[in-house]
XYZ file of C-alpha atoms in Angstrom:
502
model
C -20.700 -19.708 41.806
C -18.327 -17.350 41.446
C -18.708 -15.222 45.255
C -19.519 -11.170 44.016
C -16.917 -7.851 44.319
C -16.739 -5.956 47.157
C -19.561 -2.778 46.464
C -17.371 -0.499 48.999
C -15.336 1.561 46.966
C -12.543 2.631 49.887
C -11.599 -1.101 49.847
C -8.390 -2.186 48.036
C -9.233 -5.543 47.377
C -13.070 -7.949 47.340
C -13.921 -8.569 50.861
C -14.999 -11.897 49.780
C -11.987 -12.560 47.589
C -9.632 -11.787 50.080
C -7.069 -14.132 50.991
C -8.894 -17.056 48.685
C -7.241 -19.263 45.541
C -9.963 -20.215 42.787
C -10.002 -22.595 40.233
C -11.450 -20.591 36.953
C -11.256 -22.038 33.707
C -7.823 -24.004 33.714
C -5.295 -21.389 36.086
C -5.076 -20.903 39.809
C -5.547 -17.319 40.573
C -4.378 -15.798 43.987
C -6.476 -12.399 44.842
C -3.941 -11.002 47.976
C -4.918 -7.680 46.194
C -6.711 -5.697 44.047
C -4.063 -3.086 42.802
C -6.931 -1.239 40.367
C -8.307 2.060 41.230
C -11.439 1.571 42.627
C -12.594 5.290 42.620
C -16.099 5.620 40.778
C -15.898 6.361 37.201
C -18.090 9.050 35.998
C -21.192 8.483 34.665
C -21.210 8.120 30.642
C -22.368 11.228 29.076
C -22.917 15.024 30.749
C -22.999 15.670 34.136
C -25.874 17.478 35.706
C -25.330 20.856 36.923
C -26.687 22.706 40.653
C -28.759 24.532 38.221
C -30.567 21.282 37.286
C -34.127 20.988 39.175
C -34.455 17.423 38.121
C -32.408 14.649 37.089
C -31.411 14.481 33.143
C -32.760 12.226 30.765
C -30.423 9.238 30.246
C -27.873 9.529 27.907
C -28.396 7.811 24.425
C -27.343 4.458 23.937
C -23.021 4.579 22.468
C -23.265 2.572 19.626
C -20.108 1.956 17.230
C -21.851 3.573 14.558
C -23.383 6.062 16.238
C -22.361 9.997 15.092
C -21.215 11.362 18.329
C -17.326 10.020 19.759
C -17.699 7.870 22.865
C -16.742 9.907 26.045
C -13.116 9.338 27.356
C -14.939 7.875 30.786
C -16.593 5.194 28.611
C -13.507 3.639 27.554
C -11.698 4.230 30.780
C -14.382 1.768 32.113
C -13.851 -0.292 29.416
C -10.566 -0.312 30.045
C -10.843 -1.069 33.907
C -13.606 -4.384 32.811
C -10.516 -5.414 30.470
C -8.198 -5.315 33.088
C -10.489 -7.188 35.437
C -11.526 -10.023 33.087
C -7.999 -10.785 33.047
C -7.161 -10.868 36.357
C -9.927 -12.988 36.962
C -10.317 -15.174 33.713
C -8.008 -17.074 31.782
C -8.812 -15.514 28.539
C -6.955 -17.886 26.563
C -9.466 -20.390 27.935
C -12.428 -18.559 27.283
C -11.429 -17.957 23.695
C -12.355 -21.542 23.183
C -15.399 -22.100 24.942
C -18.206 -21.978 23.296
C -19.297 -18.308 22.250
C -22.648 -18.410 24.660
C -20.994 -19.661 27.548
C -18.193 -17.508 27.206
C -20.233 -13.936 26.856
C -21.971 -15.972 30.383
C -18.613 -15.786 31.858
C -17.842 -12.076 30.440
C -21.474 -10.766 31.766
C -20.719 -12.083 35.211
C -17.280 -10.256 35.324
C -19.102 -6.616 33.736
C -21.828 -7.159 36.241
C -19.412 -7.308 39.135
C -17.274 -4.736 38.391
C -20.313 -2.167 37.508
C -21.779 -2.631 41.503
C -17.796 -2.587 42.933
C -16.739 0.420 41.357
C -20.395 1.963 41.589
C -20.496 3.081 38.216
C -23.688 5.410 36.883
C -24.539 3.086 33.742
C -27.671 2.115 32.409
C -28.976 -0.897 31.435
C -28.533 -0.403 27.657
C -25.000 1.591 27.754
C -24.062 -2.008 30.144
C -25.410 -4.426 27.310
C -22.978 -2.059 24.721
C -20.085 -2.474 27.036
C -20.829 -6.242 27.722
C -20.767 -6.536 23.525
C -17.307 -4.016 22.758
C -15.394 -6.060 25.690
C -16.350 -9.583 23.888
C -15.635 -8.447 20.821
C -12.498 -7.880 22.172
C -11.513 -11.100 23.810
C -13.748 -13.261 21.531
C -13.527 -10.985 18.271
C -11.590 -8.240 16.319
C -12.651 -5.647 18.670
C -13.703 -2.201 17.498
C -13.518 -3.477 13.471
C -16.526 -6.070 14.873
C -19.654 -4.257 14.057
C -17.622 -2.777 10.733
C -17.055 -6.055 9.088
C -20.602 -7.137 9.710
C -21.951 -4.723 7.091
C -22.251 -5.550 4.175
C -21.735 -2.261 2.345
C -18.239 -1.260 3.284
C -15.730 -1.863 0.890
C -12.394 -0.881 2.962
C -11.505 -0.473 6.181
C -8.851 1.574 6.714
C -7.128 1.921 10.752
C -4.517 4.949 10.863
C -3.506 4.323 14.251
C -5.435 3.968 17.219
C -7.627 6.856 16.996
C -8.422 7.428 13.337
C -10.496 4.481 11.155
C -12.133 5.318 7.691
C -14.518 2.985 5.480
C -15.237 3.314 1.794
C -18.811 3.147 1.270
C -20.741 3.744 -2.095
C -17.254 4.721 -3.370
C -16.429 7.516 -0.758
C -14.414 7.501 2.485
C -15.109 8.867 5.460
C -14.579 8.999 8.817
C -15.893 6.455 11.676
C -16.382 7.834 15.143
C -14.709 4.237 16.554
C -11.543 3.647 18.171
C -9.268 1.561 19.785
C -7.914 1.975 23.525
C -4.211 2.645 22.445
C -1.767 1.319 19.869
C -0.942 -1.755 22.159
C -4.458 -2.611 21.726
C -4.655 -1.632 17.734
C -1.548 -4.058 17.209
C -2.921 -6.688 19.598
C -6.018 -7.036 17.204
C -3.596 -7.240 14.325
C -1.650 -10.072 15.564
C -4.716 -11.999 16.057
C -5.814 -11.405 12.114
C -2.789 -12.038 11.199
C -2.007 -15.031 13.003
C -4.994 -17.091 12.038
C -2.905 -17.925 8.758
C 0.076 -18.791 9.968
C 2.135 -15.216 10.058
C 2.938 -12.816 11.930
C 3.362 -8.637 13.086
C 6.045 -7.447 14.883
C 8.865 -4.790 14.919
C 11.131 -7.316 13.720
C 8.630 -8.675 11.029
C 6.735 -4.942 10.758
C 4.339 -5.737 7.356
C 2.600 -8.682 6.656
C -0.145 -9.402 4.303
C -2.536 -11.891 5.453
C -6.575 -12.153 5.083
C -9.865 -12.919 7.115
C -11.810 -16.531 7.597
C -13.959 -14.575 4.726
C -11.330 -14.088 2.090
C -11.031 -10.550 3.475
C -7.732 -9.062 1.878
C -5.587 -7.772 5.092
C -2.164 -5.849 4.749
C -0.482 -4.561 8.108
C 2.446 -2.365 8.747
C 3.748 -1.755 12.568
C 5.901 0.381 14.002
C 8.385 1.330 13.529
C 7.698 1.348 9.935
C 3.980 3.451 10.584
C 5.292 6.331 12.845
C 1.957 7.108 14.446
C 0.823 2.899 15.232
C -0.158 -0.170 13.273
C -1.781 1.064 10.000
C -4.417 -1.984 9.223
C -5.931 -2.026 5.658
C -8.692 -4.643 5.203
C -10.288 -5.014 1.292
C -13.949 -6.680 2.612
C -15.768 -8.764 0.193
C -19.627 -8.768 0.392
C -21.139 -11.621 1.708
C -23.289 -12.812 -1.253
C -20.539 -13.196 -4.297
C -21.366 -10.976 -6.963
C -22.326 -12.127 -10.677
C -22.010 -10.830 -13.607
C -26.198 -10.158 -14.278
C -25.808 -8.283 -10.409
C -22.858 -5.923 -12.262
C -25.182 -5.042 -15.117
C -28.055 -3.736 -12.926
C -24.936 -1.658 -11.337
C -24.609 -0.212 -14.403
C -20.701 -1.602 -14.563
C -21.545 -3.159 -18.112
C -23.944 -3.356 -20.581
C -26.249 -6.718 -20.732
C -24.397 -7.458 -24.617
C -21.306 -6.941 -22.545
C -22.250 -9.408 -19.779
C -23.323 -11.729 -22.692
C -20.079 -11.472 -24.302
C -18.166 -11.885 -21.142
C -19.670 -15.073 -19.990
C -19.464 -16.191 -23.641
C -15.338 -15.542 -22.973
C -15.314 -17.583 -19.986
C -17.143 -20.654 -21.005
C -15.330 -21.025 -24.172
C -11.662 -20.894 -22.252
C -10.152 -17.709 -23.712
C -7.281 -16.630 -22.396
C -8.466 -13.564 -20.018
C -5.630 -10.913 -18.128
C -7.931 -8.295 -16.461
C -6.878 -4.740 -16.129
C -7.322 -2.128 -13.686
C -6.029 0.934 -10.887
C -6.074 -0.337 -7.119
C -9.783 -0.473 -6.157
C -11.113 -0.687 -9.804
C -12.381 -4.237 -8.727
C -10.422 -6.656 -10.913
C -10.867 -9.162 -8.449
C -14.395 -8.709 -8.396
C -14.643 -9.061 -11.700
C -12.383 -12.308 -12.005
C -14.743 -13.751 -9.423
C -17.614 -13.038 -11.633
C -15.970 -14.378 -14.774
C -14.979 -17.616 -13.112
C -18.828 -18.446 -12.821
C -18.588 -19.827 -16.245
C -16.126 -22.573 -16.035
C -17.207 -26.121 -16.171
C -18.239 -27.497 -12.918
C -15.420 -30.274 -14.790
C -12.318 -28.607 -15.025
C -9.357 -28.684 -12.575
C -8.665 -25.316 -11.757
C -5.227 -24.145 -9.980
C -5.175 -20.836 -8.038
C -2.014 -18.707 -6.801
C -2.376 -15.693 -4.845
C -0.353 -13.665 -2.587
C -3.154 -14.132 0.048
C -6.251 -16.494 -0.821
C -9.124 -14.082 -1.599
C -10.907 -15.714 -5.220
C -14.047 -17.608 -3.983
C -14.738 -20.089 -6.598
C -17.611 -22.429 -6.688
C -16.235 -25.392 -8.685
C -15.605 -28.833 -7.026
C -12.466 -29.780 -8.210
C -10.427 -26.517 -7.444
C -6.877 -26.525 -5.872
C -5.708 -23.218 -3.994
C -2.704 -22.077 -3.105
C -1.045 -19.290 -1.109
C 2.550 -17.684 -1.072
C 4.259 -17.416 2.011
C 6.936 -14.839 2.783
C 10.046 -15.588 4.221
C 10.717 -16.217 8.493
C 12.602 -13.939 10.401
C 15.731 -16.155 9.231
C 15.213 -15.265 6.084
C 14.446 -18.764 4.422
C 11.145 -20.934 3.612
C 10.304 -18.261 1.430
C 7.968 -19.508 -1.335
C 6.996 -16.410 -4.271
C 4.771 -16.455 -6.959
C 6.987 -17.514 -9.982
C 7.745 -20.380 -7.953
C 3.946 -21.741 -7.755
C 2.864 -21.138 -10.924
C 5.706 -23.372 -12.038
C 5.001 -25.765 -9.854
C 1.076 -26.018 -11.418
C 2.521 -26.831 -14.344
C 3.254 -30.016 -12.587
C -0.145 -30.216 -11.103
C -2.184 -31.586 -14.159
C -3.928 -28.140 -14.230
C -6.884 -27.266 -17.006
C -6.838 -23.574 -15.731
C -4.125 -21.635 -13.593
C -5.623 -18.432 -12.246
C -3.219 -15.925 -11.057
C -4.828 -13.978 -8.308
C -2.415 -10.714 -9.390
C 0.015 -10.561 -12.198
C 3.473 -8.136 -10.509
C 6.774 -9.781 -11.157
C 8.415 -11.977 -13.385
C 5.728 -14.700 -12.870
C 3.736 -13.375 -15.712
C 6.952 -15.260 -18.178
C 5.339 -18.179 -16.775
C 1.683 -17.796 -16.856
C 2.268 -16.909 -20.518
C 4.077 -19.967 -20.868
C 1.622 -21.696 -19.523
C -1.224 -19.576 -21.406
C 0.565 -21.055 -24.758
C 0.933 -24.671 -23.627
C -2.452 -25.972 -23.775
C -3.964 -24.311 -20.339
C -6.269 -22.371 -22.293
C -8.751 -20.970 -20.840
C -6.010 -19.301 -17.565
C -6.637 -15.953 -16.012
C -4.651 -13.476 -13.991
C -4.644 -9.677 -13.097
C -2.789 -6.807 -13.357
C -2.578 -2.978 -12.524
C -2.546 -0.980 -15.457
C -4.523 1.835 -17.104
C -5.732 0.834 -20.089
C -5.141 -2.127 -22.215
C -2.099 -0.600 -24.403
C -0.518 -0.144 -20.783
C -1.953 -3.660 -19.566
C 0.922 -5.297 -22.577
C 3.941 -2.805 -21.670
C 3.139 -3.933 -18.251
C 3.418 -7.582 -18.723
C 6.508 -6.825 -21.170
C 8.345 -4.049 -18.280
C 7.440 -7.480 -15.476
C 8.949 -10.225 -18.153
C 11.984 -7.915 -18.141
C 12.467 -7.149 -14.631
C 12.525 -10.948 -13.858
C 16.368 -10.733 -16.091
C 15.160 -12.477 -18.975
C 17.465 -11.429 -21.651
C 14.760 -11.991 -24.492
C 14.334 -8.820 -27.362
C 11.403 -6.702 -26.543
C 9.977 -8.354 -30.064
C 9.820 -11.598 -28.322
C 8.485 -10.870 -25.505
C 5.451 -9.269 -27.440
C 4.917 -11.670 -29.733
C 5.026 -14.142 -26.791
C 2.063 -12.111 -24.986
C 0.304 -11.369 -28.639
C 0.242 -15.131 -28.952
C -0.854 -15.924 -25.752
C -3.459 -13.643 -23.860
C -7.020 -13.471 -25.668
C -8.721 -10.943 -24.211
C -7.941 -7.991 -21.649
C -10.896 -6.648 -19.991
C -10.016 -2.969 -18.233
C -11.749 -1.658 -15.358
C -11.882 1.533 -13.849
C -12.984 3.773 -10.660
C -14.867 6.521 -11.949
C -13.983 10.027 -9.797
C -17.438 9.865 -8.670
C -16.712 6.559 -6.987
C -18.365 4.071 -9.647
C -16.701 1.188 -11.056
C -17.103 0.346 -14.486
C -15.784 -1.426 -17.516
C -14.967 0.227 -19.828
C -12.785 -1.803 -22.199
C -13.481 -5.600 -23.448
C -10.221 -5.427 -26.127
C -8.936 -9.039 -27.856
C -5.220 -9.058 -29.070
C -5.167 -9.966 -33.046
C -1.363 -10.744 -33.309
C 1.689 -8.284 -34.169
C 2.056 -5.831 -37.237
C 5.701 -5.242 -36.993
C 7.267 -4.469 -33.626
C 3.568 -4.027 -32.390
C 0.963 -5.453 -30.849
C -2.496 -5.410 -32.831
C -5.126 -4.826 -30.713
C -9.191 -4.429 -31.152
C -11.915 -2.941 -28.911
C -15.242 -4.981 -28.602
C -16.790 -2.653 -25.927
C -15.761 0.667 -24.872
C -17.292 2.866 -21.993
C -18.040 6.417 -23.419
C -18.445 9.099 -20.658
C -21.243 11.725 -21.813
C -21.742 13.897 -18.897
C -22.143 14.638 -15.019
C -25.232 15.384 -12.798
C -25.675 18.509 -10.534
C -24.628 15.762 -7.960
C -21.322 14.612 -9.560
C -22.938 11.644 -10.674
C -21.134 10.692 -13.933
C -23.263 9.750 -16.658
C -21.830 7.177 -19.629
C -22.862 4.357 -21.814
C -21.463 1.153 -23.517
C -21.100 1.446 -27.102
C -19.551 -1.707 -29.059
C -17.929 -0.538 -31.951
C -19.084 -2.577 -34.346
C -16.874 -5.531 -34.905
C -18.799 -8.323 -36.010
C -16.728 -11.593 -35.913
C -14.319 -11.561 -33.452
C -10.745 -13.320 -33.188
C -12.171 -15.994 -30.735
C -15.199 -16.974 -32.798
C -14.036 -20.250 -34.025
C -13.319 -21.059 -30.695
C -16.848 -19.918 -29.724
C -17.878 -22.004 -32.808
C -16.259 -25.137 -31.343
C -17.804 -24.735 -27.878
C -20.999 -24.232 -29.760
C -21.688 -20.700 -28.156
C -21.765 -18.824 -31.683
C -25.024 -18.364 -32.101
C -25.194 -16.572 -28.548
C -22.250 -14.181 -29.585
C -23.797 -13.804 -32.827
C -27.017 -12.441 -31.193
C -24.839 -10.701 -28.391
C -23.263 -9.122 -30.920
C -26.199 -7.997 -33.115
C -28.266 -7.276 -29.863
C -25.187 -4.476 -29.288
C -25.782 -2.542 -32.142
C -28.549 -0.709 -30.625
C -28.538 2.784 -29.171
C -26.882 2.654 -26.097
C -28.506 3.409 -22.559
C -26.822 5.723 -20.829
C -25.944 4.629 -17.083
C -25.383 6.873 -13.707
C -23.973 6.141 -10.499
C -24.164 2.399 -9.231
């Protein structure tokens, strides 16, 4: 049993502590002295006035959701537990007991401190301190209770004192915060280092991701002037299909039809799209179709596609040590699948001179490959890949390079964020080949916008435009799916529905 703090405040040190060595988790810890300031902390909350003739109702419970910014007294107790838990606690220890025994540990330590420093807390507002100080040993701190719900997109940490979240499509502000920069960074070293990299002023940006798939990206100082900027892209728990994106609104149900048509019958798919249009969303959805058969090869800057085929091998860039050398890019493993017997290679995002070899690849008999890209529309989508070919100093004429991509990619599906924070798609366009210097293209789908609400809410439809045998339907023909474009296709001639806000 571990023997309880001193309650007198005027004492520098634990009476019972005093002068004693303990054995606590692993370390030897000598207390000769308690150098903390033991003065009382204020209470959390208002104080009463003279004025008052009876004692004020308890404050409300601080919550990290909760409207109203924690008082500066609540975190200066927070801080002070911190403090303690080290000096007492080996916290590298505790981080790998087992979760229950080590909030056991933490509760004893809050408890103790709370009657030495004879601090006015409640019940409740002890059981939310208890649960911010082991999310900060045991956790991510402060970004704890955001990343359990399930309806924030983005997370976005501007130094210590200032987080946002995207949710519905909108930022806005959170009311959470951290205790200083030291602590901001602190939490970004642990994300960070869970995959093998890390965050420092010598190594000041790092992209990296959660147990989750989570996309992370980190900049330190000196780079970020005012702290560690954290930026974390959150996936929802339950992976998203393409029937779920339909009830959005984010496609018609022909569209969804034609879409999984395009992924079972191994076109060759480059998705399109601004930052936060969700492409990767969308590639997630699309790789639903592929045959629980196929060996499938993924590259990504950092691991974030959740496929649910067995035989799927992933793998991860890594950027280079502070050296300078190990460094392994993009280009370098999707050359390397090539080697890897692959049926599909699905690059995560499409941004340097990798996309000469996904083509390559997309022409070589791994039909049915996939990547992303960030472009406008899909016009822009094939300068893009031509502008990326070129930077990479392949001295090839423009002509060749297009005819290259012409032959190659299938389909390019674009996707855009709507102003009023929507996501939709609004283009499902196949390439037919070159006329000249140019690439042919045809739209299968195309999202008209017809008006707004009082609210901002944009209203639009999906109209297909009438084609009625597409480029790929002898390959849809061959994976015997042409009867189900045939009726996808039919079923689109409709009227449209017009669609809101997801």
């Amino acid at each position: 049993m571990r023997p309880p703090l001193a309650s007198n405040a005027d004492e520098r040190a634990p009476a019972p502590l005093k002068g004693k060595k303990r054995h606590m988790f692993g370390r030897r810890q000598d207390y000769e002295e308690d150098r903390r300031d033991t003065r009382p902390v204020p209470a959390i909350g208002p104080a009463p006035t003279q004025a008052d003739s009876v004692p004020p109702p308890p404050p409300p419970r601080p919550t990290a959701s909760s409207d109203v910014r924690k008082a500066d007294a609540y975190y200066d107790l927070k801080r002070e537990v911190f403090s303690a838990l080290v000096d007492i606690i080996d916290v590298s220890q505790l981080s790998r007991m087992p979760a229950d025994q080590a909030r056991a540990e933490i509760r004893d330590v809050l408890a103790e401190v709370v009657a030495a420093k004879k601090v006015a807390i409640s019940t409740a507002e002890q059981h939310v301190l208890l649960e911010d100080v082991c999310d900060d040993v045991l956790g991510y701190g402060p970004l704890e209770p955001l990343l359990a719900r399930d309806d924030i997109a983005d997370i976005m940490v501007n130094g210590s004192n200032k987080i946002y979240i995207e949710v519905g499509g909108k930022i806005q502000e959170t009311d959470i915060r951290f205790r200083d920069n030291a602590h901001l960074l602190s939490v970004c070293q642990r994300i960070v280092s869970q995959v093998g990299r890390r965050v420092d002023e010598s190594s000041p940006v790092c992209d990296a991701r959660l147990p989750d798939g989570s996309r992370v990206n980190v900049i330190a100082p000196p780079l970020a002037i005012d702290g560690a900027t954290l930026t974390i892209r959150k996936f929802k728990k339950d992976k998203l299909t393409l029937d779920q994106l339909t009830r959005f609104g984010a496609i018609s149900p022909e569209g969804a039809e034609i879409l999984k048509i395009i992924g079972r019958v191994r076109c060759n798919v480059v998705i399109s799209g601004g930052t936060g249009s969700g492409k990767t969303t969308l590639l997630n959805c699309l790789t639903n179709y592929i045959d629980a058969d196929e060996r499938i090869i993924t590259c990504e800057d950092a691991a974030e596609l959740q496929l649910q085929q067995p035989h799927v091998v992933r793998l991860e860039t890594r950027p280079a040590n502070l050296e300078g050398e190990g460094q392994v890019t993009m280009r370098e493993l999707v050359r390397n699948c090539l080697r890897m017997r692959p049926e599909r290679i699905i690059v995560g995002e499409v941004r340097g001179p990798e996309a000469f070899d996904l083509l390559q690849a997309m022409n070589t008999g791994h039909d049915g490959s996939m990547g992303t890209l960030h472009a406008n529309s899909p016009r822009e989508a094939i300068s893009r890949m031509e502008s990326m070919i070129t930077m990479g100093g392949f001295s090839l004429p423009s002509k060749t390079i297009r005819e290259m991509i012409a032959s190659s990619v299938d389909v390019i599906v674009q996707a855009r964020r709507l102003r009023d924070g929507s996501r939709r798609i609004t283009h499902i366009t196949e390439l037919l080949g070159m006329e000249g210097d140019v690439p042919i293209t045809q739209d299968l789908f195309v999202y008209e916008v017809v008006g707004e609400e009082p609210d901002g809410t944009i209203i639009g439809h999906h109209r297909s435009t009438g084609i009625g045998r597409p480029r790929f339907w002898e390959r849809a023909r061959y994976y015997g799916e042409e009867k189900r474009l045939a009726a996808a296709l039919d079923a689109a001639e409709r009227p449209p529905r017009a669609f809101g806000s997801a």
